[in-house]
CSV table of C-alpha atoms in Angstrom, one decimal:
chain,number,residue,atom,x,y,z
A,25,UNK,CA,-24.4,-50.1,-18.1
A,26,UNK,CA,-23.2,-48.7,-14.8
A,27,UNK,CA,-25.4,-47.3,-12.0
A,28,UNK,CA,-23.2,-45.2,-9.6
A,29,UNK,CA,-23.8,-43.3,-6.4
A,30,UNK,CA,-23.5,-39.6,-6.9
A,31,UNK,CA,-21.3,-39.5,-3.8
A,32,UNK,CA,-18.6,-41.6,-5.3
A,33,UNK,CA,-15.6,-39.8,-6.9
A,34,UNK,CA,-15.8,-41.7,-10.2
A,35,UNK,CA,-19.1,-40.1,-11.0
A,36,UNK,CA,-17.1,-37.0,-12.2
A,37,UNK,CA,-15.5,-39.0,-15.0
A,38,UNK,CA,-18.0,-41.7,-15.7
A,39,UNK,CA,-20.5,-39.5,-17.5
A,40,UNK,CA,-22.2,-42.3,-19.3
A,41,UNK,CA,-23.4,-44.0,-16.1
A,42,UNK,CA,-26.7,-43.4,-14.3
A,43,UNK,CA,-26.1,-41.3,-11.1
A,44,UNK,CA,-28.4,-41.9,-8.1
A,45,UNK,CA,-28.6,-40.9,-4.5
A,46,UNK,CA,-28.3,-44.3,-2.6
A,47,UNK,CA,-30.3,-42.9,0.3
A,48,UNK,CA,-33.4,-42.5,-1.9
A,49,UNK,CA,-35.0,-45.8,-2.8
A,50,UNK,CA,-37.2,-44.2,-5.3
A,51,UNK,CA,-34.3,-42.9,-7.3
A,52,UNK,CA,-32.6,-46.3,-7.3
A,53,UNK,CA,-35.9,-47.9,-8.5
A,54,UNK,CA,-36.2,-45.3,-11.2
A,55,UNK,CA,-32.6,-46.0,-12.3
A,56,UNK,CA,-33.2,-49.7,-12.5
A,57,UNK,CA,-36.3,-49.2,-14.6
A,58,UNK,CA,-34.5,-46.7,-16.9
A,59,UNK,CA,-31.7,-49.2,-17.4
A,60,UNK,CA,-34.0,-52.1,-18.2
A,61,UNK,CA,-36.2,-50.1,-20.6
A,62,UNK,CA,-33.4,-48.1,-22.2
A,63,UNK,CA,-33.1,-48.3,-26.0
A,64,UNK,CA,-30.1,-50.1,-27.5
A,65,UNK,CA,-28.7,-47.0,-29.1
A,66,UNK,CA,-28.7,-45.0,-25.9
A,67,UNK,CA,-27.2,-47.9,-24.0
A,68,UNK,CA,-24.3,-48.2,-26.5
A,69,UNK,CA,-23.8,-44.5,-26.4
A,70,UNK,CA,-23.5,-44.4,-22.6
A,71,UNK,CA,-21.2,-47.5,-22.6
A,72,UNK,CA,-18.9,-46.0,-25.3
A,73,UNK,CA,-18.6,-42.7,-23.3
A,74,UNK,CA,-17.5,-44.6,-20.2
A,75,UNK,CA,-15.3,-47.2,-21.9
A,76,UNK,CA,-13.5,-44.6,-24.0
A,77,UNK,CA,-12.3,-42.8,-20.9
A,78,UNK,CA,-11.5,-46.0,-19.0
A,79,UNK,CA,-9.3,-47.4,-21.8
A,80,UNK,CA,-7.6,-44.0,-22.4
A,81,UNK,CA,-6.9,-43.1,-18.8
A,82,UNK,CA,-5.5,-46.3,-17.4
A,83,UNK,CA,-3.9,-47.0,-14.0
A,84,UNK,CA,-0.4,-47.0,-15.6
A,85,UNK,CA,-1.0,-43.6,-17.1
A,86,UNK,CA,-2.2,-42.2,-13.8
A,87,UNK,CA,0.8,-43.6,-12.0
A,88,UNK,CA,3.1,-42.1,-14.7
A,89,UNK,CA,1.5,-38.6,-14.3
A,90,UNK,CA,1.9,-38.8,-10.5
A,91,UNK,CA,5.6,-39.7,-10.8
A,92,UNK,CA,6.2,-36.9,-13.3
A,93,UNK,CA,4.6,-34.4,-11.0
A,94,UNK,CA,6.7,-35.6,-8.1
A,95,UNK,CA,9.9,-35.3,-10.2
A,96,UNK,CA,9.0,-31.8,-11.2
A,97,UNK,CA,8.5,-30.6,-7.7
A,98,UNK,CA,11.4,-28.7,-6.1
A,99,UNK,CA,11.8,-27.0,-2.8
A,100,UNK,CA,10.5,-23.4,-2.7
A,101,UNK,CA,13.2,-21.3,-1.1
A,102,UNK,CA,10.7,-18.4,-0.9
A,103,UNK,CA,8.3,-20.3,1.3
A,104,UNK,CA,5.7,-18.1,2.9
A,105,UNK,CA,5.3,-17.4,6.6
A,106,UNK,CA,2.0,-18.1,8.4
A,107,UNK,CA,0.6,-16.5,11.5
A,108,UNK,CA,-2.7,-16.8,13.3
A,109,UNK,CA,-4.9,-13.8,14.1
A,110,UNK,CA,-8.2,-13.4,15.9
A,111,UNK,CA,-10.1,-15.4,18.4
A,112,UNK,CA,-12.9,-18.0,18.2
A,113,UNK,CA,-14.9,-17.9,15.0
A,114,UNK,CA,-12.9,-14.8,13.9
A,115,UNK,CA,-9.6,-16.8,13.9
A,116,UNK,CA,-7.7,-16.6,10.6
A,117,UNK,CA,-4.5,-17.9,9.2
A,118,UNK,CA,-2.5,-15.1,7.5
A,119,UNK,CA,0.1,-16.0,4.9
A,120,UNK,CA,3.0,-13.6,4.1
A,121,UNK,CA,6.1,-13.8,2.0
A,122,UNK,CA,9.3,-15.0,3.7
A,123,UNK,CA,11.0,-11.7,2.9
A,124,UNK,CA,8.3,-9.7,4.6
A,125,UNK,CA,10.4,-8.1,7.4
A,126,UNK,CA,10.1,-5.1,9.7
A,127,UNK,CA,11.1,-1.8,8.0
A,128,UNK,CA,14.8,-1.1,8.7
A,129,UNK,CA,14.8,2.5,10.0
A,130,UNK,CA,18.6,2.8,9.7
A,131,UNK,CA,18.5,1.9,6.0
A,132,UNK,CA,15.7,4.4,5.4
A,133,UNK,CA,17.6,7.1,7.1
A,134,UNK,CA,20.8,6.4,5.3
A,135,UNK,CA,19.1,6.5,1.9
A,136,UNK,CA,17.2,9.6,2.9
A,137,UNK,CA,20.4,11.4,3.9
A,138,UNK,CA,22.2,10.7,0.6
A,139,UNK,CA,19.3,11.7,-1.6
A,140,UNK,CA,18.9,15.1,-3.2
A,141,UNK,CA,15.3,14.6,-4.3
A,142,UNK,CA,12.9,12.9,-1.9
A,143,UNK,CA,9.2,11.9,-2.0
A,144,UNK,CA,7.2,10.8,1.1
A,145,UNK,CA,3.7,9.5,0.6
A,146,UNK,CA,1.7,9.0,3.8
A,147,UNK,CA,-1.8,7.7,4.3
A,148,UNK,CA,-3.9,9.6,6.9
A,149,UNK,CA,-6.2,7.5,9.1
A,150,UNK,CA,-4.5,4.4,10.5
A,151,UNK,CA,-1.0,5.5,9.4
A,152,UNK,CA,-0.1,8.9,10.8
A,153,UNK,CA,-3.3,9.1,12.9
A,154,UNK,CA,-5.2,6.5,14.8
A,155,UNK,CA,-7.9,4.8,12.7
A,156,UNK,CA,-11.4,5.9,13.7
A,157,UNK,CA,-13.0,3.4,11.4
A,158,UNK,CA,-12.2,0.3,13.6
A,159,UNK,CA,-15.2,0.9,15.7
A,160,UNK,CA,-18.6,0.5,13.8
A,161,UNK,CA,-20.4,3.0,16.2
A,162,UNK,CA,-17.8,5.7,15.7
A,163,UNK,CA,-17.9,5.2,12.0
A,164,UNK,CA,-21.7,5.6,12.0
A,165,UNK,CA,-21.4,8.8,14.1
A,166,UNK,CA,-18.9,10.3,11.8
A,167,UNK,CA,-21.1,9.7,8.8
A,168,UNK,CA,-24.1,11.2,10.6
A,169,UNK,CA,-21.8,14.1,11.8
A,170,UNK,CA,-22.7,13.5,15.4
A,171,UNK,CA,-19.1,13.0,16.4
A,172,UNK,CA,-15.9,14.8,15.4
A,173,UNK,CA,-13.0,12.7,14.1
A,174,UNK,CA,-9.6,12.5,15.7
A,175,UNK,CA,-7.1,15.3,14.9
A,176,UNK,CA,-3.3,15.2,14.6
A,177,UNK,CA,-1.4,15.9,17.7
A,178,UNK,CA,1.4,18.6,18.1
A,179,UNK,CA,4.0,15.9,17.9
A,180,UNK,CA,3.0,14.9,14.4
A,181,UNK,CA,2.4,18.4,13.2
A,182,UNK,CA,5.9,19.4,14.3
A,183,UNK,CA,7.5,16.4,12.5
A,184,UNK,CA,5.6,17.2,9.3
A,185,UNK,CA,6.6,20.9,9.4
A,186,UNK,CA,10.2,20.0,9.8
A,187,UNK,CA,10.1,17.5,6.9
A,188,UNK,CA,8.3,20.0,4.7
A,189,UNK,CA,10.8,22.7,5.5
A,190,UNK,CA,13.6,20.8,3.8
A,191,UNK,CA,13.8,22.0,0.2
A,192,UNK,CA,14.8,18.5,-1.0
A,193,UNK,CA,11.6,16.9,0.4
A,194,UNK,CA,8.2,16.6,-1.2
A,195,UNK,CA,5.7,15.3,1.4
A,196,UNK,CA,2.1,14.3,0.5
A,197,UNK,CA,-0.7,13.0,2.7
A,198,UNK,CA,-2.8,10.7,0.4
A,199,UNK,CA,-6.2,10.1,2.1
A,200,UNK,CA,-9.7,8.8,1.4
A,201,UNK,CA,-11.1,11.7,3.4
A,202,UNK,CA,-12.9,14.7,1.8
A,203,UNK,CA,-11.1,17.9,0.9
A,204,UNK,CA,-12.6,20.0,3.7
A,205,UNK,CA,-11.6,17.5,6.3
A,206,UNK,CA,-7.9,17.4,5.2
A,207,UNK,CA,-7.8,21.2,4.8
A,208,UNK,CA,-9.2,21.7,8.3
A,209,UNK,CA,-6.6,19.5,10.0
A,210,UNK,CA,-3.5,20.0,7.9
A,211,UNK,CA,-3.8,23.5,6.2
A,212,UNK,CA,-1.5,25.1,8.7
A,213,UNK,CA,1.5,22.9,7.6
A,214,UNK,CA,3.4,24.8,4.9
A,215,UNK,CA,4.7,23.0,1.8
A,216,UNK,CA,2.6,19.9,2.5
A,217,UNK,CA,0.9,18.3,-0.5
A,218,UNK,CA,-2.6,16.8,0.0
A,219,UNK,CA,-4.6,14.2,-2.0
A,220,UNK,CA,-8.2,13.7,-1.0
A,221,UNK,CA,-10.8,11.1,-1.9
A,222,UNK,CA,-8.2,8.5,-2.8
A,223,UNK,CA,-6.4,10.9,-5.1
A,224,UNK,CA,-9.4,12.3,-6.9
A,225,UNK,CA,-8.4,15.8,-5.7
A,226,UNK,CA,-4.8,16.9,-5.5
A,227,UNK,CA,-3.4,20.1,-3.8
A,228,UNK,CA,0.2,20.7,-4.6
A,229,UNK,CA,2.6,22.0,-1.8
A,230,UNK,CA,2.3,25.7,-1.1
A,231,UNK,CA,4.0,28.0,1.4
A,232,UNK,CA,0.6,29.6,2.2
A,233,UNK,CA,-1.0,28.4,5.4
A,234,UNK,CA,-4.6,28.5,6.5
A,235,UNK,CA,-7.5,29.5,4.3
A,236,UNK,CA,-8.5,27.8,1.1
A,237,UNK,CA,-6.2,25.6,-1.0
A,238,UNK,CA,-6.2,25.2,-4.7
A,239,UNK,CA,-7.3,21.7,-5.9
A,240,UNK,CA,-7.1,19.9,-9.2
A,241,UNK,CA,-9.0,16.8,-10.2
A,242,UNK,CA,-7.3,13.6,-11.2
A,243,UNK,CA,-9.9,12.8,-13.8
A,244,UNK,CA,-12.2,15.4,-15.5
A,245,UNK,CA,-15.6,16.0,-14.1
A,246,UNK,CA,-18.0,13.8,-16.0
A,247,UNK,CA,-21.7,13.0,-15.9
A,248,UNK,CA,-22.7,12.8,-12.3
A,249,UNK,CA,-26.2,11.5,-13.0
A,250,UNK,CA,-25.1,8.0,-11.8
A,251,UNK,CA,-25.1,9.3,-8.2
A,252,UNK,CA,-28.9,9.6,-7.9
A,253,UNK,CA,-29.4,6.3,-9.6
A,254,UNK,CA,-26.9,4.5,-7.2
A,255,UNK,CA,-28.4,6.2,-4.2
A,256,UNK,CA,-32.0,5.2,-5.2
A,257,UNK,CA,-30.9,1.5,-5.6
A,258,UNK,CA,-28.9,1.6,-2.3
A,259,UNK,CA,-32.0,3.0,-0.4
A,260,UNK,CA,-33.9,-0.2,-1.4
A,261,UNK,CA,-31.3,-2.4,0.2
A,262,UNK,CA,-30.9,-0.2,3.2
A,263,UNK,CA,-34.6,-0.5,3.9
A,264,UNK,CA,-34.5,-4.3,4.1
A,265,UNK,CA,-31.0,-4.7,5.7
A,266,UNK,CA,-31.0,-3.7,9.3
A,267,UNK,CA,-27.8,-1.9,10.4
A,268,UNK,CA,-26.8,-0.7,6.9
A,269,UNK,CA,-26.6,2.9,5.9
A,270,UNK,CA,-25.5,5.1,2.9
A,271,UNK,CA,-22.5,7.4,3.0
A,272,UNK,CA,-22.0,10.2,0.5
A,273,UNK,CA,-18.9,12.2,-0.3
A,274,UNK,CA,-17.9,14.6,-3.1
A,275,UNK,CA,-16.7,11.8,-5.3
A,276,UNK,CA,-18.2,8.5,-4.2
A,277,UNK,CA,-21.3,6.8,-2.8
A,278,UNK,CA,-21.0,3.9,-0.3
A,279,UNK,CA,-23.4,1.4,1.1
A,280,UNK,CA,-22.1,0.4,4.5
A,281,UNK,CA,-23.2,-2.9,6.0
A,282,UNK,CA,-20.5,-3.4,8.7
A,283,UNK,CA,-23.1,-3.1,11.5
A,284,UNK,CA,-25.6,-5.5,9.8
A,285,UNK,CA,-25.8,-9.3,10.3
A,286,UNK,CA,-22.6,-10.5,8.7
A,287,UNK,CA,-24.1,-13.3,6.7
A,288,UNK,CA,-27.2,-11.5,5.6
A,289,UNK,CA,-25.4,-8.3,5.0
A,290,UNK,CA,-22.8,-10.1,2.8
A,291,UNK,CA,-25.6,-11.7,0.7
A,292,UNK,CA,-27.3,-8.4,0.3
A,293,UNK,CA,-24.0,-6.7,-0.7
A,294,UNK,CA,-23.4,-9.3,-3.5
A,295,UNK,CA,-26.9,-8.8,-4.8
A,296,UNK,CA,-26.5,-5.0,-4.7
A,297,UNK,CA,-23.1,-5.2,-6.5
A,298,UNK,CA,-24.7,-7.2,-9.3
A,299,UNK,CA,-27.6,-4.8,-9.5
A,300,UNK,CA,-25.4,-1.7,-9.7
A,301,UNK,CA,-23.2,-3.4,-12.3
A,302,UNK,CA,-26.1,-4.0,-14.6
A,303,UNK,CA,-27.8,-0.6,-14.1
A,304,UNK,CA,-24.6,1.6,-14.2
A,305,UNK,CA,-22.9,-0.3,-17.1
A,306,UNK,CA,-23.1,2.7,-19.4
A,307,UNK,CA,-21.4,5.1,-16.9
A,308,UNK,CA,-17.7,5.6,-16.4
A,309,UNK,CA,-17.7,4.3,-12.8
A,310,UNK,CA,-16.0,1.6,-10.8
A,311,UNK,CA,-18.0,-0.6,-8.4
A,312,UNK,CA,-15.9,-1.9,-5.5
A,313,UNK,CA,-16.9,-4.4,-2.9
A,314,UNK,CA,-15.1,-4.6,0.4
A,315,UNK,CA,-15.8,-7.7,2.5
A,316,UNK,CA,-16.5,-7.8,6.2
A,317,UNK,CA,-12.7,-8.0,6.9
A,318,UNK,CA,-12.3,-4.7,5.0
A,319,UNK,CA,-15.1,-2.8,6.6
A,320,UNK,CA,-18.1,-4.2,4.7
A,321,UNK,CA,-19.2,-1.8,2.0
A,322,UNK,CA,-20.2,-1.5,-1.7
A,323,UNK,CA,-18.7,1.7,-3.3
A,324,UNK,CA,-19.4,3.5,-6.5
A,325,UNK,CA,-16.8,6.0,-7.7
A,326,UNK,CA,-15.5,7.5,-11.0
A,327,UNK,CA,-13.4,5.2,-13.1
A,328,UNK,CA,-9.6,5.4,-12.9
A,329,UNK,CA,-9.3,6.9,-9.4
A,330,UNK,CA,-7.1,5.2,-6.8
A,331,UNK,CA,-4.0,5.9,-4.8
A,332,UNK,CA,-1.7,4.1,-7.3
A,333,UNK,CA,-2.8,6.4,-10.1
A,334,UNK,CA,-2.3,9.6,-8.1
A,335,UNK,CA,1.1,8.4,-7.0
A,336,UNK,CA,2.2,8.1,-10.6
A,337,UNK,CA,0.6,11.5,-11.3
A,338,UNK,CA,2.6,13.1,-8.5
A,339,UNK,CA,5.9,11.6,-9.6
A,340,UNK,CA,5.4,12.7,-13.3
A,341,UNK,CA,4.5,16.3,-12.3
A,342,UNK,CA,6.8,16.7,-9.3
A,343,UNK,CA,9.6,18.5,-11.3
A,344,UNK,CA,7.1,21.2,-12.4
A,345,UNK,CA,6.4,22.2,-8.9
A,346,UNK,CA,9.6,21.3,-7.0
A,347,UNK,CA,12.5,21.6,-9.5
A,348,UNK,CA,14.5,19.0,-7.6
A,349,UNK,CA,15.6,16.8,-10.4
A,350,UNK,CA,14.9,13.1,-10.8
A,351,UNK,CA,13.6,11.3,-7.7
A,352,UNK,CA,16.3,9.5,-5.7
A,353,UNK,CA,14.4,8.6,-2.5
A,354,UNK,CA,10.8,7.4,-2.0
A,355,UNK,CA,8.9,6.3,1.1
A,356,UNK,CA,5.3,5.2,1.0
A,357,UNK,CA,3.3,4.0,4.0
A,358,UNK,CA,-0.3,2.9,4.3
A,359,UNK,CA,-2.4,0.7,6.5
A,360,UNK,CA,-5.4,-0.9,4.6
A,361,UNK,CA,-6.6,-2.2,1.3
A,362,UNK,CA,-7.2,1.3,-0.1
A,363,UNK,CA,-3.4,1.9,0.1
A,364,UNK,CA,-2.4,-1.3,-1.6
A,365,UNK,CA,-2.5,0.3,-5.2
A,366,UNK,CA,-0.1,3.0,-4.0
A,367,UNK,CA,2.3,0.5,-2.3
A,368,UNK,CA,2.1,-1.7,-5.4
A,369,UNK,CA,2.9,1.1,-7.8
A,370,UNK,CA,5.8,2.5,-5.7
A,371,UNK,CA,7.3,-0.9,-5.3
A,372,UNK,CA,7.2,-1.6,-9.1
A,373,UNK,CA,8.8,1.9,-9.7
A,374,UNK,CA,11.6,1.1,-7.3
A,375,UNK,CA,12.2,-2.3,-8.9
A,376,UNK,CA,12.4,-0.8,-12.4
A,377,UNK,CA,14.9,1.8,-11.2
A,378,UNK,CA,17.0,-1.0,-9.6
A,379,UNK,CA,16.9,-3.1,-12.7
A,380,UNK,CA,18.1,-0.1,-14.8
A,381,UNK,CA,20.9,0.4,-12.4
A,382,UNK,CA,22.3,-3.2,-12.3
A,383,UNK,CA,21.4,-4.0,-15.9
A,384,UNK,CA,21.5,-7.7,-16.6
A,385,UNK,CA,24.3,-8.5,-14.2
A,386,UNK,CA,22.1,-10.6,-11.9
A,387,UNK,CA,18.5,-11.8,-12.2
A,388,UNK,CA,16.0,-10.5,-9.6
A,389,UNK,CA,13.6,-12.6,-7.7
A,390,UNK,CA,10.0,-12.3,-9.1
A,391,UNK,CA,7.6,-10.0,-7.4
A,392,UNK,CA,4.9,-11.6,-5.2
A,393,UNK,CA,1.8,-12.8,-7.2
A,394,UNK,CA,-0.4,-10.6,-5.0
A,395,UNK,CA,1.0,-7.5,-6.7
A,396,UNK,CA,-1.2,-6.3,-9.6
A,397,UNK,CA,1.1,-5.5,-12.5
A,398,UNK,CA,0.8,-1.9,-13.6
A,399,UNK,CA,2.5,-0.2,-16.5
A,400,UNK,CA,4.8,2.3,-14.6
A,401,UNK,CA,7.2,3.0,-17.6
A,402,UNK,CA,5.8,6.5,-17.9
A,403,UNK,CA,7.6,7.4,-14.7
A,404,UNK,CA,11.1,6.3,-15.9
A,405,UNK,CA,12.0,9.8,-17.2
A,406,UNK,CA,11.3,11.3,-13.7
A,407,UNK,CA,13.1,8.7,-11.6
A,408,UNK,CA,16.8,8.3,-11.1
A,409,UNK,CA,18.5,5.0,-11.5
A,410,UNK,CA,19.8,5.5,-8.0
A,411,UNK,CA,16.3,5.6,-6.6
A,412,UNK,CA,15.9,3.8,-3.3
A,413,UNK,CA,12.2,3.1,-2.7
A,414,UNK,CA,10.7,1.9,0.6
A,415,UNK,CA,7.1,0.6,1.0
A,416,UNK,CA,5.6,-0.3,4.3
A,417,UNK,CA,2.2,-1.2,5.7
A,418,UNK,CA,1.1,-0.5,9.3
A,419,UNK,CA,0.7,-3.8,11.2
A,420,UNK,CA,2.0,-7.3,10.3
A,421,UNK,CA,-0.6,-8.5,7.8
A,422,UNK,CA,-0.7,-9.7,4.1
A,423,UNK,CA,0.2,-6.7,1.9
A,424,UNK,CA,2.0,-5.9,-1.3
A,425,UNK,CA,4.3,-3.6,0.6
A,426,UNK,CA,7.9,-4.7,1.0
A,427,UNK,CA,8.0,-4.2,4.8
A,428,UNK,CA,5.8,-3.4,7.8
A,429,UNK,CA,5.9,-1.3,10.9
A,430,UNK,CA,4.0,-2.3,14.0
A,431,UNK,CA,1.7,0.7,14.7
A,432,UNK,CA,1.1,4.4,14.3
A,433,UNK,CA,3.7,5.2,17.0
A,434,UNK,CA,6.4,3.5,14.9
A,435,UNK,CA,5.4,5.7,12.0
A,436,UNK,CA,5.8,8.8,14.2
A,437,UNK,CA,9.2,7.6,15.4
A,438,UNK,CA,10.3,7.0,11.8
A,439,UNK,CA,9.3,10.5,10.7
A,440,UNK,CA,11.0,12.0,13.8
A,441,UNK,CA,14.2,10.1,13.0
A,442,UNK,CA,14.1,11.6,9.5
A,443,UNK,CA,13.7,15.0,11.0
A,444,UNK,CA,16.8,14.4,13.1
A,445,UNK,CA,18.7,13.6,9.9
A,446,UNK,CA,17.5,16.9,8.4
A,447,UNK,CA,18.3,18.9,11.6
A,448,UNK,CA,21.7,17.3,11.8
A,449,UNK,CA,22.6,18.2,8.3
A,450,UNK,CA,21.5,21.8,8.9
A,451,UNK,CA,23.5,22.2,12.0
A,452,UNK,CA,26.7,20.7,10.5
A,453,UNK,CA,26.2,22.3,7.1
A,454,UNK,CA,29.6,22.6,5.4
A,455,UNK,CA,31.4,20.3,7.7
A,456,UNK,CA,32.3,16.7,6.8
A,457,UNK,CA,32.8,13.7,9.0
A,458,UNK,CA,35.0,10.6,8.4
A,459,UNK,CA,31.9,8.8,7.0
A,460,UNK,CA,31.3,11.7,4.5
A,461,UNK,CA,34.9,11.6,3.4
A,462,UNK,CA,34.7,7.9,2.7
A,463,UNK,CA,31.6,8.3,0.5
A,464,UNK,CA,33.0,11.2,-1.5
A,465,UNK,CA,34.8,10.6,-4.8
A,466,UNK,CA,38.6,10.8,-4.8
A,467,UNK,CA,38.3,13.2,-7.8
A,468,UNK,CA,36.2,15.7,-5.9
A,469,UNK,CA,37.9,19.1,-5.7
A,470,UNK,CA,39.5,19.7,-2.3
A,471,UNK,CA,38.6,23.3,-2.3
A,472,UNK,CA,34.9,22.4,-1.5
A,473,UNK,CA,35.9,21.0,1.9
A,474,UNK,CA,35.7,23.3,4.8
A,475,UNK,CA,38.4,22.4,7.4
A,476,UNK,CA,37.4,22.2,11.0
A,477,UNK,CA,40.0,23.2,13.6
A,478,UNK,CA,39.8,22.0,17.1
A,479,UNK,CA,41.6,25.0,18.7
A,480,UNK,CA,39.7,27.8,16.9
A,481,UNK,CA,40.0,29.4,13.4
A,482,UNK,CA,43.6,30.1,12.3
A,483,UNK,CA,43.7,33.4,10.4
A,484,UNK,CA,46.8,33.9,8.3
A,485,UNK,CA,47.3,37.1,6.5
A,486,UNK,CA,48.6,37.4,2.9
A,487,UNK,CA,52.1,38.1,4.3
A,488,UNK,CA,52.3,34.6,5.8
A,489,UNK,CA,53.4,34.6,9.4
A,490,UNK,CA,54.3,38.2,9.6
A,491,UNK,CA,51.3,38.9,11.7
A,492,UNK,CA,50.8,35.8,13.9
A,493,UNK,CA,47.5,35.5,15.8
A,494,UNK,CA,47.3,36.5,19.4
A,495,UNK,CA,47.2,33.5,21.6
A,496,UNK,CA,44.6,33.4,24.3
A,497,UNK,CA,45.6,31.7,27.6
A,498,UNK,CA,42.9,29.9,29.5
A,499,UNK,CA,42.7,30.7,33.2
A,500,UNK,CA,41.8,27.1,34.2
A,501,UNK,CA,41.1,23.7,32.7
A,502,UNK,CA,37.3,24.1,32.8
A,503,UNK,CA,37.5,27.2,30.7
A,504,UNK,CA,39.7,25.5,28.2
A,505,UNK,CA,37.6,22.3,27.9
A,506,UNK,CA,34.3,24.3,27.8
A,507,UNK,CA,35.1,25.4,24.3
A,508,UNK,CA,35.3,21.8,23.0
A,509,UNK,CA,32.1,20.1,22.0
A,510,UNK,CA,32.3,16.3,22.4
A,511,UNK,CA,29.9,14.3,20.2
A,512,UNK,CA,29.5,10.8,21.5
A,513,UNK,CA,27.0,9.9,18.8
A,514,UNK,CA,28.0,7.2,16.3
A,515,UNK,CA,28.1,8.6,12.8
A,516,UNK,CA,26.8,5.4,11.3
A,517,UNK,CA,23.9,5.1,13.8
A,518,UNK,CA,21.4,7.7,12.7
A,519,UNK,CA,19.0,7.1,15.6
A,520,UNK,CA,19.4,8.0,19.2
């Protein structure tokens, strides 16, 4: 019979032995006494348990298993990249996929230019507007309505108006804010779609500006009696957790502990989450827990509401409101964990479209394991096989997005570059450059091309050259050259 220290590794497999703490003499004495006074049946049972494992798992078998594991290992070509973030105790090592690169603005603009039906999904705070939630004091002041939130600047409003004015575009701001907050700041942008409370409420694009907007709910209004129950439970934890407070919106209830002691607040949040899960089991609600890195909260909201679901809802109903045909271009940008469902869904939709386009010609690399697989097949009838989909997160950090941009200013620059593409197409409508001619089919009717003459329009009458045009003689070289517009911009480079 074996007596083993509980600190030795073999105690995990030698279950028949007596386990002791070698630093406690009383336990060792008790084990000796138990071994000496043990019945013969129990002794044989314990010995057989240990001997069966030792004889079955021999050293040779262990060595063979190690060699087989080494033989089966191969170099991972998609090795991740790691970067450090934070200082002191807050330092973290962030792991990202090797293909996680900055968003190529030229590729986005080129795909945007060639598409006839476009969808742009933008998060609000932290994406097109500076994030007010980074500071705990500001967040508390917003909840208590003692401080007004940041508002979009004229630069952003102008870019949104230009994008929404293009009939081929469908632009949506998908935010976690309440309806009245989005309406107050963005109601004066015509043809801009809004989604509030993480997609619980959707307002489709309309040409009307100002005033009230028409909203529809993503899920039907159900029993709201869970709110009072959740608030009552949260008040108990608020009273014993200094620095925590309750936040209420139209759709959800949150218990914020970002300003509490990190360790104690986290322990209380886990207990609150378990308490709410047991009490609200019979209600159609989701209970979400965001750690300290994500803001520190416990949230209760109706089941089936997130930005991924509302993204699919927009795509499936876009043709009813826009009449633009199947989607050919999609751009989704977010900045935090609440936007991950939207980025994940859009990335999977783009992948399905690309697979349908290439068929089985070449196998595609698997999606990262961090992407939660969602059934997006219901969007296939509303998406073109030529769809080019771009997903991006704001800031270089682990995300399900395909790419990243550095900050909010980069998002503004990207939107302004798309505006330039739209403006350029409007100015040169009907005229074709060398790049356009290369991309056009050889079978396209030549009658659709509008020739551009460098020396003015040549008007020829039906009689041929019987009535030749009157030539105008310039008085000097400056007068002649002043009629010629010289464009030094490279046609391939969309950005200036």
